[in-house]
Structure formats: structure tokens, C-alpha cells
Tab-separated table of C-alpha atoms and ligand atoms in Angstrom:
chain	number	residue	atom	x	y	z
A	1	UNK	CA	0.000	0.000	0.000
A	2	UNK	CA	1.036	3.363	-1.025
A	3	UNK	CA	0.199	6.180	2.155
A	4	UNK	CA	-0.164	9.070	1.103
A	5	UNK	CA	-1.311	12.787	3.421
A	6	UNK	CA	-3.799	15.367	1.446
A	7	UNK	CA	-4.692	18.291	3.497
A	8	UNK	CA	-7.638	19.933	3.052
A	9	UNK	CA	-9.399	16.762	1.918
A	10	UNK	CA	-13.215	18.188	2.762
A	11	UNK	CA	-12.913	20.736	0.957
A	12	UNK	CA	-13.949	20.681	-3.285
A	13	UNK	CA	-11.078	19.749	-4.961
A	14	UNK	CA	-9.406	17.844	-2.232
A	15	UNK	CA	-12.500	15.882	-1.754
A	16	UNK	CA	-12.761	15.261	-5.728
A	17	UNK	CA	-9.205	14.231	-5.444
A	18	UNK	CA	-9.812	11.591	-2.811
A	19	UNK	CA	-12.828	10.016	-5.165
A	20	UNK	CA	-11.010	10.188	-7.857
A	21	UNK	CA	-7.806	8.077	-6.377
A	22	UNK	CA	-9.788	5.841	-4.201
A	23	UNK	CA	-11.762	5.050	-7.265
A	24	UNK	CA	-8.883	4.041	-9.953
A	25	UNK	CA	-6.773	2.829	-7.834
A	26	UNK	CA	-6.438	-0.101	-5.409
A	27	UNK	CA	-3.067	0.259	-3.867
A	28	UNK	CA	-3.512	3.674	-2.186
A	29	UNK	CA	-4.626	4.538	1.519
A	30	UNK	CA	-5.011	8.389	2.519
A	31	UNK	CA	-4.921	10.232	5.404
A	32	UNK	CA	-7.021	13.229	4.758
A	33	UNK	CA	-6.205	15.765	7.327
A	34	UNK	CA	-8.487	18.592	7.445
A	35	UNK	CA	-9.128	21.609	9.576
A	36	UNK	CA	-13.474	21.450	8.968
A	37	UNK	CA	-13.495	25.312	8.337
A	38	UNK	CA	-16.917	27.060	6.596
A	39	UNK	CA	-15.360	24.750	3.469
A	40	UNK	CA	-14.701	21.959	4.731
A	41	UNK	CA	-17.915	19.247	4.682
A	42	UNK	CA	-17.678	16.041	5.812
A	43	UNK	CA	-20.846	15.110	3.203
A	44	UNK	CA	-18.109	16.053	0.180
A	45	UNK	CA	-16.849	12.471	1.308
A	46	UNK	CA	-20.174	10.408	1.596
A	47	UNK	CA	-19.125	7.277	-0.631
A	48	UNK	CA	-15.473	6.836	-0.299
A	49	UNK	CA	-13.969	4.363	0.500
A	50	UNK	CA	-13.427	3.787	4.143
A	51	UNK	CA	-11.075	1.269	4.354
A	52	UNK	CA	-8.307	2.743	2.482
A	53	UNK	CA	-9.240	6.945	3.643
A	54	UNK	CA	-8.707	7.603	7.764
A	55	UNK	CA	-10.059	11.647	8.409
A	56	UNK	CA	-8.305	13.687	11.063
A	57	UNK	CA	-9.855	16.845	12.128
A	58	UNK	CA	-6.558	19.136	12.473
A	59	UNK	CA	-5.311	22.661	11.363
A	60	UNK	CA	-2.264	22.432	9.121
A	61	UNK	CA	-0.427	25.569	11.389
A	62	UNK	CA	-0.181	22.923	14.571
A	63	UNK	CA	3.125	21.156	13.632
A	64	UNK	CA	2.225	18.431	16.624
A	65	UNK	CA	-1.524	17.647	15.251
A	66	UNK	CA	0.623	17.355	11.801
A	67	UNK	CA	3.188	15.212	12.514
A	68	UNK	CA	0.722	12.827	14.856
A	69	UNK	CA	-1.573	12.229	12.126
A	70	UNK	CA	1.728	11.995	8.984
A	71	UNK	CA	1.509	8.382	8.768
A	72	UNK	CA	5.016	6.316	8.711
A	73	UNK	CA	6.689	5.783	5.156
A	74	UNK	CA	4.511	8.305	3.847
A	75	UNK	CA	4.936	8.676	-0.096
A	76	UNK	CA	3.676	12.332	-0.345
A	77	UNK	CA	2.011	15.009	0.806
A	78	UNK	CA	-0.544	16.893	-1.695
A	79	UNK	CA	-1.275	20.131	0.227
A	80	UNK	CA	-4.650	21.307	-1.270
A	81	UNK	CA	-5.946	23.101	2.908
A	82	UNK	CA	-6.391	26.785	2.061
A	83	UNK	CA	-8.527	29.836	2.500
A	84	UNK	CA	-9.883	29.653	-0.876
A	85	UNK	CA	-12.242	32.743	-1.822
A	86	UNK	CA	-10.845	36.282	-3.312
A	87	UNK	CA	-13.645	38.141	-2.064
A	88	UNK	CA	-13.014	36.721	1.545
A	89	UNK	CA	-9.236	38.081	1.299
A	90	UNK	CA	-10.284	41.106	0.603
A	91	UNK	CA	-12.659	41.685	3.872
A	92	UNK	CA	-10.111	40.097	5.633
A	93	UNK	CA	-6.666	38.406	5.065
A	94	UNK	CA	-5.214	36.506	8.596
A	95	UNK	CA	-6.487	33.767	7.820
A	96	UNK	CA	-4.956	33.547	4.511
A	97	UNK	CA	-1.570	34.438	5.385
A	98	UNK	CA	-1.468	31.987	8.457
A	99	UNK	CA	-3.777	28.633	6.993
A	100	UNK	CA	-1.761	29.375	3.194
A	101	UNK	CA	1.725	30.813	4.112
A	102	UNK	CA	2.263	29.692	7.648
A	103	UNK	CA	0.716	26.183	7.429
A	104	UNK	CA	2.327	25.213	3.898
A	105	UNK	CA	5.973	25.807	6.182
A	106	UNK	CA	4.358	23.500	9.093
A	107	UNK	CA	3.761	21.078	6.307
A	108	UNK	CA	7.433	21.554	4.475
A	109	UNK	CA	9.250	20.969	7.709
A	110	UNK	CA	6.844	17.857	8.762
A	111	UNK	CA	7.638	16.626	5.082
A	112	UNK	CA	11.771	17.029	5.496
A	113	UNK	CA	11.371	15.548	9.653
A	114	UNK	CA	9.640	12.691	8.390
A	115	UNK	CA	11.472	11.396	5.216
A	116	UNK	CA	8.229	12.269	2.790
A	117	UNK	CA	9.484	11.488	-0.223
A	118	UNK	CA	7.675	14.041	-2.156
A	119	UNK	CA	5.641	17.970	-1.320
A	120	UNK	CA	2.967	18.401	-4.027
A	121	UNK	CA	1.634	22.262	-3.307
A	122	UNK	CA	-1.573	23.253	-4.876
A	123	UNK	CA	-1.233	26.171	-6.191
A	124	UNK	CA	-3.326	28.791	-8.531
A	125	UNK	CA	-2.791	30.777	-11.752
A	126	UNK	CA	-4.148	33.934	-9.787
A	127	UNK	CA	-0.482	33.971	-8.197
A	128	UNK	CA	0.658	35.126	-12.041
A	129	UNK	CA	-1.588	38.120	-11.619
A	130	UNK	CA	-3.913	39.086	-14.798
A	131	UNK	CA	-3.372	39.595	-18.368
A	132	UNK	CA	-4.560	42.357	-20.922
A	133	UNK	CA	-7.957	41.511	-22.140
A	134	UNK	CA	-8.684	39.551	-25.158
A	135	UNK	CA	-4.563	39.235	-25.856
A	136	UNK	CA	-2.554	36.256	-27.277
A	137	UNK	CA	-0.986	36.180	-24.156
A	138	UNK	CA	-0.635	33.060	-21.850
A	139	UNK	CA	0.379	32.683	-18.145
A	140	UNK	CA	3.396	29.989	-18.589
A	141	UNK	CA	5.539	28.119	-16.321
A	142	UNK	CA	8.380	31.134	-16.719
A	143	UNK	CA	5.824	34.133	-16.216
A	144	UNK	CA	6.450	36.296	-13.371
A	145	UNK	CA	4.507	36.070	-9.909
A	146	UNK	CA	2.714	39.232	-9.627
A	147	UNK	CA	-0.759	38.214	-7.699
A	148	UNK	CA	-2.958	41.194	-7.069
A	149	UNK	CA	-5.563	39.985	-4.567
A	150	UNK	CA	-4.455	38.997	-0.779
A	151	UNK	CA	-5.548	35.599	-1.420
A	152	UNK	CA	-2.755	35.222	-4.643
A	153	UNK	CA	-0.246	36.951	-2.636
A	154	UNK	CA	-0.290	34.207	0.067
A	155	UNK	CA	-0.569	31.348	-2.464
A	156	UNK	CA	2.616	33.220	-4.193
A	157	UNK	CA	4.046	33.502	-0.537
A	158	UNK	CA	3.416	29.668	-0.068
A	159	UNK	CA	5.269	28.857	-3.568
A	160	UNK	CA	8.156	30.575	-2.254
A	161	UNK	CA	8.604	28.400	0.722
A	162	UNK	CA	8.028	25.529	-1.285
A	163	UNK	CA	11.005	26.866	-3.955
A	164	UNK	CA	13.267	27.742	-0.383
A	165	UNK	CA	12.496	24.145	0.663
A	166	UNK	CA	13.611	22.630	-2.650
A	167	UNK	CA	16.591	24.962	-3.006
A	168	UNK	CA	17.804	24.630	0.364
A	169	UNK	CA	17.226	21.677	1.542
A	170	UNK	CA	16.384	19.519	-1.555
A	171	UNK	CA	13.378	18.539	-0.483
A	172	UNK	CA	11.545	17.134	-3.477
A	173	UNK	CA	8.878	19.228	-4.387
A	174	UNK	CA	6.374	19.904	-6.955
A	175	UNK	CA	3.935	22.762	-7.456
A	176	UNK	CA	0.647	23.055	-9.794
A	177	UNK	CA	-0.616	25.955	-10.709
A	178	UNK	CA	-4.397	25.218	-12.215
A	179	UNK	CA	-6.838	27.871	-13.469
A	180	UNK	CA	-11.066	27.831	-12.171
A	181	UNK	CA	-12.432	24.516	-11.469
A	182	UNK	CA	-16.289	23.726	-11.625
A	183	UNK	CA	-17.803	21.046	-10.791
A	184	UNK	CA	-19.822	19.065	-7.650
A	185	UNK	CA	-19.832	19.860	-4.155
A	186	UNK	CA	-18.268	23.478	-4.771
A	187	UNK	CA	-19.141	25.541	-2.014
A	188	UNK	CA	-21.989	28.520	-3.481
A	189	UNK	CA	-19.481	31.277	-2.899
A	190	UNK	CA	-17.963	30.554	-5.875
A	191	UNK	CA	-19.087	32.128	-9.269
A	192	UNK	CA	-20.685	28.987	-10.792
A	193	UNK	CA	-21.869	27.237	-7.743
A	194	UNK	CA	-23.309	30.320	-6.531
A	195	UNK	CA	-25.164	31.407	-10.189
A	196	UNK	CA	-26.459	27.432	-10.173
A	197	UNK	CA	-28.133	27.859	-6.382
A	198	UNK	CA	-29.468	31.210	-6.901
A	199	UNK	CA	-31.164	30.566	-10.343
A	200	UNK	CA	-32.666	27.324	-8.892
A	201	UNK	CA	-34.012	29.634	-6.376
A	202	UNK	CA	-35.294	31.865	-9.033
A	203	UNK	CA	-32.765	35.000	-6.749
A	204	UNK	CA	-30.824	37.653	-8.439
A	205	UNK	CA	-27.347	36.740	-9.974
A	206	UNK	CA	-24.662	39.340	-8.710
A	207	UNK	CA	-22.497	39.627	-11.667
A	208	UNK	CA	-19.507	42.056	-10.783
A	209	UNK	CA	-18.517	44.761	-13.357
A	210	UNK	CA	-19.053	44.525	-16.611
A	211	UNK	CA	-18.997	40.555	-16.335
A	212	UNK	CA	-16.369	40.846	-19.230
A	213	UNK	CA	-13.570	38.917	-16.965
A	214	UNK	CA	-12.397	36.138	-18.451
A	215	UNK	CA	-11.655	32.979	-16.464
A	216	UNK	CA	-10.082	29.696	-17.912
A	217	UNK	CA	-12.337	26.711	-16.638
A	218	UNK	CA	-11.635	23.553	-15.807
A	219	UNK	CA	-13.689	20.178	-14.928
A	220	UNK	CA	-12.297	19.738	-11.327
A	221	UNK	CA	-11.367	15.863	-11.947
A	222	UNK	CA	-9.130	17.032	-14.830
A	223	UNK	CA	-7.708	18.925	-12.341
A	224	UNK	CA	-7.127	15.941	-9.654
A	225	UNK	CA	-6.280	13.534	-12.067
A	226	UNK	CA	-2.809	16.430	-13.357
A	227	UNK	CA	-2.652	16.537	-9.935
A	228	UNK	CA	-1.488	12.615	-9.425
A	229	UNK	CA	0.266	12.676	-12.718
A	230	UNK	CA	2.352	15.328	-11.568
A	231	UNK	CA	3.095	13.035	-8.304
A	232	UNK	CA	4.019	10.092	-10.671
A	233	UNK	CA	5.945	11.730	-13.310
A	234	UNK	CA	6.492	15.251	-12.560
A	235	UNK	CA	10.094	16.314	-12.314
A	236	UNK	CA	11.437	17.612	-8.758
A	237	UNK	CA	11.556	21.336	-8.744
A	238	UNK	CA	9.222	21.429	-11.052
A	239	UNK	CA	6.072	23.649	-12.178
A	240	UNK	CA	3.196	22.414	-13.989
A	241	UNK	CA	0.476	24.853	-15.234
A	242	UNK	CA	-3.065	23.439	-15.252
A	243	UNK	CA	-5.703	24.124	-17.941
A	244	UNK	CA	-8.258	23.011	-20.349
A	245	UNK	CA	-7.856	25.808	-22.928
A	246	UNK	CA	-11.406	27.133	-21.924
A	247	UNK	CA	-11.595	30.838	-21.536
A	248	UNK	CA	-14.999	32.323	-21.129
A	249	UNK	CA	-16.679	35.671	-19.901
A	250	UNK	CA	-18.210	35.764	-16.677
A	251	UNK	CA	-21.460	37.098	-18.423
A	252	UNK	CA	-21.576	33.906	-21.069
A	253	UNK	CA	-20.972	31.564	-17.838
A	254	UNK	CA	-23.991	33.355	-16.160
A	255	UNK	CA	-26.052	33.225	-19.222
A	256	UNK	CA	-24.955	29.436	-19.854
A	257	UNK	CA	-26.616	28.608	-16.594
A	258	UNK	CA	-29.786	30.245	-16.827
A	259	UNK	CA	-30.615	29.004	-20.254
A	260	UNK	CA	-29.195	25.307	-19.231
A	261	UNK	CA	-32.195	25.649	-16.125
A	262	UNK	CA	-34.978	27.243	-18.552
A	263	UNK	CA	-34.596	30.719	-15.856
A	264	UNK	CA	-34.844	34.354	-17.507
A	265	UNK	CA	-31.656	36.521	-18.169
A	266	UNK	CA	-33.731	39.405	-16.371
A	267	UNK	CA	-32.546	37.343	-13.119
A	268	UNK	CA	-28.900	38.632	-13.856
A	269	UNK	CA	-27.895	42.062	-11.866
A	270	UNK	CA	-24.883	43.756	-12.053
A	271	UNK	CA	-23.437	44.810	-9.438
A	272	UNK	CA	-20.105	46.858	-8.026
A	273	UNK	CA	-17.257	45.498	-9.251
A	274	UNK	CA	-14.940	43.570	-6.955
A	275	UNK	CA	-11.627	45.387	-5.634
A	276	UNK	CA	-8.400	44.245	-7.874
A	277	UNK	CA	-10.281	42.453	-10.061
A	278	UNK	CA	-8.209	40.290	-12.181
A	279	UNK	CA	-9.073	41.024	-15.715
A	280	UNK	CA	-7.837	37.706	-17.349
A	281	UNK	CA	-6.772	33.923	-16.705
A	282	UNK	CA	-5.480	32.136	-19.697
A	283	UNK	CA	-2.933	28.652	-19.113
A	284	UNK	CA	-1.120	27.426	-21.448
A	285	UNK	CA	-0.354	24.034	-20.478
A	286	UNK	CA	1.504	22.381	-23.141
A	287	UNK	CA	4.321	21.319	-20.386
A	288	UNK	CA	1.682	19.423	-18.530
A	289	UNK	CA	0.635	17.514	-21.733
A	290	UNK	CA	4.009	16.539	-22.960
A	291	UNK	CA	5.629	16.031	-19.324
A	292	UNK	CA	3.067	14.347	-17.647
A	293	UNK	CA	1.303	12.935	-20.748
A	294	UNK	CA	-2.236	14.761	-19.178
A	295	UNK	CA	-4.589	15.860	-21.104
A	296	UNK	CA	-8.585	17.378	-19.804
A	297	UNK	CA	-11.243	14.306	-20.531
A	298	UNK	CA	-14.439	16.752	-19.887
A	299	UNK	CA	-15.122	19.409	-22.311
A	300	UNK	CA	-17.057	22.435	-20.867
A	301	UNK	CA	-20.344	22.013	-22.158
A	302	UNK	CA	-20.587	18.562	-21.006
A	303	UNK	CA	-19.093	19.204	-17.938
A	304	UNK	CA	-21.625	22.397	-17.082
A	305	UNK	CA	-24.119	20.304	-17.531
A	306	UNK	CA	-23.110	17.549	-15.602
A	307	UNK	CA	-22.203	19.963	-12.883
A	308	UNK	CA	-25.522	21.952	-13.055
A	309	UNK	CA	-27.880	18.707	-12.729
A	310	UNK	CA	-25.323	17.592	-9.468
A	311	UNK	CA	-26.591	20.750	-7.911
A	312	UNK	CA	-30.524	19.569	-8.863
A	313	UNK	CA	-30.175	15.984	-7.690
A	314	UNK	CA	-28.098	17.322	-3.961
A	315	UNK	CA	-30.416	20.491	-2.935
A	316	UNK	CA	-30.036	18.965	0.557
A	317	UNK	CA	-25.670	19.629	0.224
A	318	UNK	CA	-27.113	22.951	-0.957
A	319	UNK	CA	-29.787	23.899	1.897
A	320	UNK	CA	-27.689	22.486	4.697
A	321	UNK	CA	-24.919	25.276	3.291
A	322	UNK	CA	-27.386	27.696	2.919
A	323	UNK	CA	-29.403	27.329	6.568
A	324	UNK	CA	-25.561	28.046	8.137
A	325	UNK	CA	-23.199	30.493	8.763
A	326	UNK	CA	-23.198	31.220	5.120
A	327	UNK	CA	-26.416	33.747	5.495
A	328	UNK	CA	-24.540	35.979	7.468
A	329	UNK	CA	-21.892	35.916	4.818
A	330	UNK	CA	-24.021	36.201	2.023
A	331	UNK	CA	-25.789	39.145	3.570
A	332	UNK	CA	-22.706	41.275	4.103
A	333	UNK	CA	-21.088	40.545	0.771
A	334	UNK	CA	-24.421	40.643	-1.524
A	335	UNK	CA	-27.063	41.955	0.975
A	336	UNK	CA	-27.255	45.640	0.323
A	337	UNK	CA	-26.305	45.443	-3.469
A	338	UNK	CA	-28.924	42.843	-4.558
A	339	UNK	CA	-31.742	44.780	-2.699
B	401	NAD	P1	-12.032	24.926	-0.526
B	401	NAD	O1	-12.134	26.260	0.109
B	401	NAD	O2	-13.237	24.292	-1.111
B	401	NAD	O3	-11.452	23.873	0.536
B	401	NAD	C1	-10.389	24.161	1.378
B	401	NAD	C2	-10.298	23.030	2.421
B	401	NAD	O4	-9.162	23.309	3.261
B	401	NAD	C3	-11.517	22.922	3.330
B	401	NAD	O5	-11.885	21.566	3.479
B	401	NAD	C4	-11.029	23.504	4.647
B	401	NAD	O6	-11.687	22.946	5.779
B	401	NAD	C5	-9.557	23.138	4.612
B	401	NAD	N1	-8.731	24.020	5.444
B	401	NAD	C6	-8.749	25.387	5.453
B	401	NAD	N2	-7.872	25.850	6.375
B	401	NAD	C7	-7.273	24.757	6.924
B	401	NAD	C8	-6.282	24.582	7.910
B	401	NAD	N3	-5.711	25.629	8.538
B	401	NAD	N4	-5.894	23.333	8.221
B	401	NAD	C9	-6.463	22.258	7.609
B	401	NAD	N5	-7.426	22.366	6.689
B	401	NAD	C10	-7.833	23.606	6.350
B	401	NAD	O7	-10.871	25.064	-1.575
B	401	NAD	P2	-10.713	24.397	-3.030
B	401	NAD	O8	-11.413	25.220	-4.016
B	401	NAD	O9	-11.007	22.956	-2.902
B	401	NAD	O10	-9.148	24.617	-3.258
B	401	NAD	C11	-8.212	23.633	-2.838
B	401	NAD	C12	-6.820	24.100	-3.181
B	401	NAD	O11	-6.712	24.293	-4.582
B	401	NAD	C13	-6.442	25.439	-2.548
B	401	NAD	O12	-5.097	25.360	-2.160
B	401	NAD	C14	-6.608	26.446	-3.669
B	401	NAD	O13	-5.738	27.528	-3.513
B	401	NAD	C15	-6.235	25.603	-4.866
B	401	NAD	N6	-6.854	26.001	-6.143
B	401	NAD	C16	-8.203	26.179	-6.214
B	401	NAD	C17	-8.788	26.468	-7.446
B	401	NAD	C18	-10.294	26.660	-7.588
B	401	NAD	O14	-10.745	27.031	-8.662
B	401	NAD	N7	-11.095	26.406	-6.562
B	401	NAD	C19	-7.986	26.587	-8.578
B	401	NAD	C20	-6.599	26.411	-8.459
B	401	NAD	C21	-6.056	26.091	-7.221
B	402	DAU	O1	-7.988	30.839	-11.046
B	402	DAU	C1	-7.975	29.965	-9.950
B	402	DAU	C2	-8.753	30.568	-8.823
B	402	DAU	O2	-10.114	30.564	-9.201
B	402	DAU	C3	-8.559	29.819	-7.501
B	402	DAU	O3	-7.216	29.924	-7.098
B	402	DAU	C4	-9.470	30.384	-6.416
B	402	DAU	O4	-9.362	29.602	-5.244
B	402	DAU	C5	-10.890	30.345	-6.916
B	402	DAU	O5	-11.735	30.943	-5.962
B	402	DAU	C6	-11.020	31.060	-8.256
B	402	DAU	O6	-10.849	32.499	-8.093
B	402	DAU	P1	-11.811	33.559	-8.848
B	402	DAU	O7	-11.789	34.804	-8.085
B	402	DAU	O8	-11.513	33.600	-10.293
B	402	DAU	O9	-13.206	32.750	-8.666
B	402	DAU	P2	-14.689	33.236	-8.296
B	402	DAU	O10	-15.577	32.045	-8.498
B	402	DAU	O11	-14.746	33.921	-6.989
B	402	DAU	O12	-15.002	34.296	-9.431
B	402	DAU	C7	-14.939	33.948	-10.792
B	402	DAU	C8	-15.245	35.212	-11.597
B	402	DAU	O13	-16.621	35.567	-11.376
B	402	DAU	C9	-14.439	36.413	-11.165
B	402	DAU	O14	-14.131	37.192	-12.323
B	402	DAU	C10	-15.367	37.200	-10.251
B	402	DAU	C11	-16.739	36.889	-10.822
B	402	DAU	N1	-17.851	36.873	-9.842
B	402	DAU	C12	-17.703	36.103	-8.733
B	402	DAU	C13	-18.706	36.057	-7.763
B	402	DAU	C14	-18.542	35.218	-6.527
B	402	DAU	C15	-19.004	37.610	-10.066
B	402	DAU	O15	-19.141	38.272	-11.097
B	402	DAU	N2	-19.995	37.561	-9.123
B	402	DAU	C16	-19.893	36.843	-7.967
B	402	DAU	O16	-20.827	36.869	-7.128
């Protein structure tokens, strides 16, 4: 058996990642170690397998929860526990620097103490800042780090521990760097999760600006599934960018949704735009499909749609979200704009 650690295993992707291994292959066991913040949902992992996954409830900044729950001859870590959300980071950004900075060290120095053979750090494109609109320019593996939101400055901050940890210590690291993911059990803050719930609830859609942004989306198992390949066959020191070639407008994802669940585009409302906003995400990721022979297996329109009727067949993920703490969010970010 293979052991392997993910932080931040409750969360979306982390959770996808677990199905995904636990599912294709057999020689695997995980410890998914996972602090259970507003992201984190136990549901995400209704199904796995239990015999080969073991939860711990643990922050990743307390070195002694971390290196109780490491498990012995551990072959990696895959570090996906963050504060996730832009517009969080800019109400308030502790808990980005400390969960996303300060716990990927914790994790780095657990990983050297314990012999781990290899760091994977989940990273983001945002850390590569924005480009012009509608340009022929791509982020790359070579572009600068130039993030412009607090969240993207502690992901960038976490990179460079994870370079410092390589460099001087030669631990044996790799970092990903993926655009948007869609897909199921995304919490509703996000842009597509959120424009899926409201619609079904027949409420407003807050698009910011002039919902000309352009993000490049991808099918969140496409995402998992570079993420393993980059374990397996990724070089040490290495950076892989993450994409599906799949730029769209805010406004045609919006519009997308609506039409896919009959609703009117007179539910759409535009509203301030959001502070910093990153004009464009575009990956290329030609490195990740002749490196790590990866290539995306869901193509947007298929994988909208499958996403969209997840939401309609788990309202009950959605309402138990939407009962919690998440009113009081929703209310401060949307509340007097969406009146
Ligand atoms: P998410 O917000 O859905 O989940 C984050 C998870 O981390 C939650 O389960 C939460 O409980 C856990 N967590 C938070 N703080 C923790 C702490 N201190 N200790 C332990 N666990 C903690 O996030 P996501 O969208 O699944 O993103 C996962 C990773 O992928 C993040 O590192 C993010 O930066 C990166 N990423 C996300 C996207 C995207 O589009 N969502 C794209 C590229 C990269
Ligand atoms: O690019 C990867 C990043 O994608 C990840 O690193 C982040 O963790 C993830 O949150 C995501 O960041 P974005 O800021 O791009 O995602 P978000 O879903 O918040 O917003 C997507 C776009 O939609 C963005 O241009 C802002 C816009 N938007 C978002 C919300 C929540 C709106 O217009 N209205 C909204 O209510």
C-alpha cells in the first residue's frame, strides 16, 4: 500500500481528489487531514472508500496535530488546505496568510522531519496576476509572480517556501498551478456554484462589473487527475500549469446557466465590481501535456451540464450550506447590493 497525506481533503477539490484516487486505484490509503473550516464538509466524502481513507480533524499551522496524524513511510504530501475565496481576502486576510503561508511551512518541515518522499503544493494561476484583455498572451511556467488579490499573494508567498524548501534543503517538491475549477460539491461562494443555487431559487445573480472577466475553466477531476500525474511523473523542482484551454466571460458563464435551467436573463444584476479584479486567466499548459502525458477528458459544455444537474439531484448539500453560517456571509457581501 502506497500512504499518502492530502490536506484539506473536505474541501472541493481535495475531496474530488480523494474520489477520484480511491476510485482508480487499489493500492492507495489516505490520510485526509483537514481543519473542517466554513469549506470543509464532511458530506463532500459520503461514498469513499473507508477502508483505504482515515479523516483527522486538524489545522495544518499545529506542527504536533501534523506530525501525529503523517503516517510512517509516507509517499507524499498533496497540500490542497487553504482559505480559498478572493472576495473573503479582501474583507479580511489573517487567515490567509497563516492557513496558506504559515501552514504550507508547518507542512514543508513535517515533510523534510519525516522522510516524505515528495511535497505536491496546490497552487493557482491567480499567483501570475492578470493579463490584458482579449490578448494572445498566456500565463506559462516562466511568467512572473505578480498576484494582485491577498488571497494570490499568500498562495505566491506559499510557492516561495516551497522553492526555499527545494533549493535549500532539496526537499523534493512539486507545485501546480491550475486555473477555475467547476464542478460538484463546490461551495456557493464561488461564481458557478453560486449562479447554479441562486437561479434554482429563481434570486438575483450578482455579476460584478461589466462581467467581461475572463476565467479559464476547468472540470475539477481534470484537475485531480494532473494533480497525481504530476506526483508520478512530474520532475522535482518542477512547475506544472493546469488548464483546459477554456476561456470564457463571466457574463456567457452566467447566461450558460440560466438558459441550461430554462430561468430568464432578467434574473442577472450587475453589481459593483470587486476590488483588484483580475481582468484575465489564460494557461497554457503544453508542459503538462508533454511532461506528464495529461490531457482534460471533460469538455465544458458537457461538464456544465453535468455539474448543473449535481446541484438539482443534492439540494439537501445545498440547503444544509445555505441554513448556516453562510447567510450571514451572504448578507454582508451581496445583501445591500442585490436589494
Ligand atoms: P475549498 O475552500 O473548497 O477547501 C479548502 C479546504 O481546506 C476545506 O476543506 C477547509 O476545511 C480546509 N482548510 C482550510 N484551512 C485549513 C487549515 N488551517 N488546516 C487544515 N485544513 C484547512 O478550496 P478548493 O477550491 O477545494 O481549493 C483547494 C486548493 O486548490 C487550494 O489550495 C486552492 O488555492 C487551490 N486552487 C483552487 C482552485 C479553484 O478554482 N477552486 C484553482 C486552483 C487552485
Ligand atoms: O484561477 C484559480 C482561482 O479561481 C482559484 O485559485 C481560487 O481559489 C478560486 O476561488 C477562483 O478564483 P476567482 O476569483 O476567479 O473565482 P470566483 O468564483 O470567486 O469568481 C470567478 C469570476 O466571477 C471572477 O471574475 C469574479 C466573478 N464573480 C464572482 C462572484 C462570486 C461575479 O461576477 N460575481 C460573484 O458573485
Amino acid at each position: 500500500m502506497k500512504r499518502i497525506f492530502v490536506t484539506g481533503g473536505a474541501g472541493f477539490i481535495g475531496s474530488a481528489f480523494i474520489h477520484l484516487i480511491l476510485r482508480e486505484t487499489s493500492d492507495v490509503e489516505i490520510v485526509n487531514f483537514d481543519a473542517l473550516t466554513y469549506a470543509g464538509n464532511p458530506e463532500n466524502l459520503t461514498g469513499v472508500d473507508e477502508t483505504r481513507h482515515t479523516f483527522v480533524k486538524g489545522d495544518i499551522c499545529d506542527k504536533a496535530a501534523v506530525l501525529a496524524a503523517l503516517p510512517d513511510d509516507c509517499e507524499a504530501i498533496f497540500n490542497f488546505a487553504a482559505e480559498s475565496h478572493v472576495d473573503r481576502s479582501i474583507s479580511s486576510a489573517d487567515e490567509f496568510v497563516l492557513t496558506n503561508v504559515l501552514g504550507t511551512q508547518v507542512l514543508l518541515d513535517a515533510a523534510r522531519a519525516r522522510n516524505v518522499r515528495r511535497f505536491i503544493q496546490v497552487s493557482t494561476d491567480e499567483v501570475m496576476g492578470s493579463l490584458p484583455d482579449e490578448s494572445n498572451l498566456y500565463f506559462t511556467e516562466i511568467s512572473p509572480l505578480k498576484p494582485n488579490s491577498p488571497y494570490a499573494a499568500s498562495k505566491a508567498a506559499a510557492e516561495h517556501f516551497v522553492r526555499a524548501a527545494r533549493e535549500t534543503f532539496g526537499l523534493d517538491t512539486v507545485i501546480t498551478r491550475c486555473g477555475n475549477n467547476y464542478g460538484p460539491r463546490q461551495f456557493p461562494e464561488k461564481l458557478i456554484p453560486l449562479m447554479i443555487s441562486n437561479a434554482m431559487n429563481d434570486e438575483p445573480l450578482p455579476v460584478y462589473g461589466d462581467g467581461r472577466n475572463v476565467r479559464d475553466w476547468i472540470y475539477v477531476e481534470d484537475h485531480a487527475r494532473a494533480i497525481w500525474l504530476a506526483f508520478e511523473r512530474g520532475k522535482a523542482g518542477e512547475i506544472y500549469n493546469i488548464g483546459a484551454r477554456n476561456e470564457q466571460y463571466n457574463i456567457d458563464v452566467v447566461k450558460a446557466i440560466l438558459d441550461a435551467l430554462g430561468k430568464p436573463h432578467s434574473l442577472i444584476k450587475f453589481v459593483a465590481d470587486r476590488l483588484g479584479h483580475d481582468r484575465r486567466y489564460a494557461i497554457e499548459a503544453d508542459k503538462s501535456e508533454t511532461e506528464l502525458g495529461w490531457k482534460p477528458l471533460t469538455n465544458w459544455e458537457e461538464g456544465l451540464q453535468k455539474t448543473i444537474e449535481w446541484y438539482q439531484e443534492n439540494q439537501e448539500w445545498v440547503a444544509h450550506i445555505r441554513n448556516g453560517a453562510y447567510r450571514d456571509y451572504y448578507q454582508k457581501m451581496y445583501g445591500a447590493s442585490l436589494k
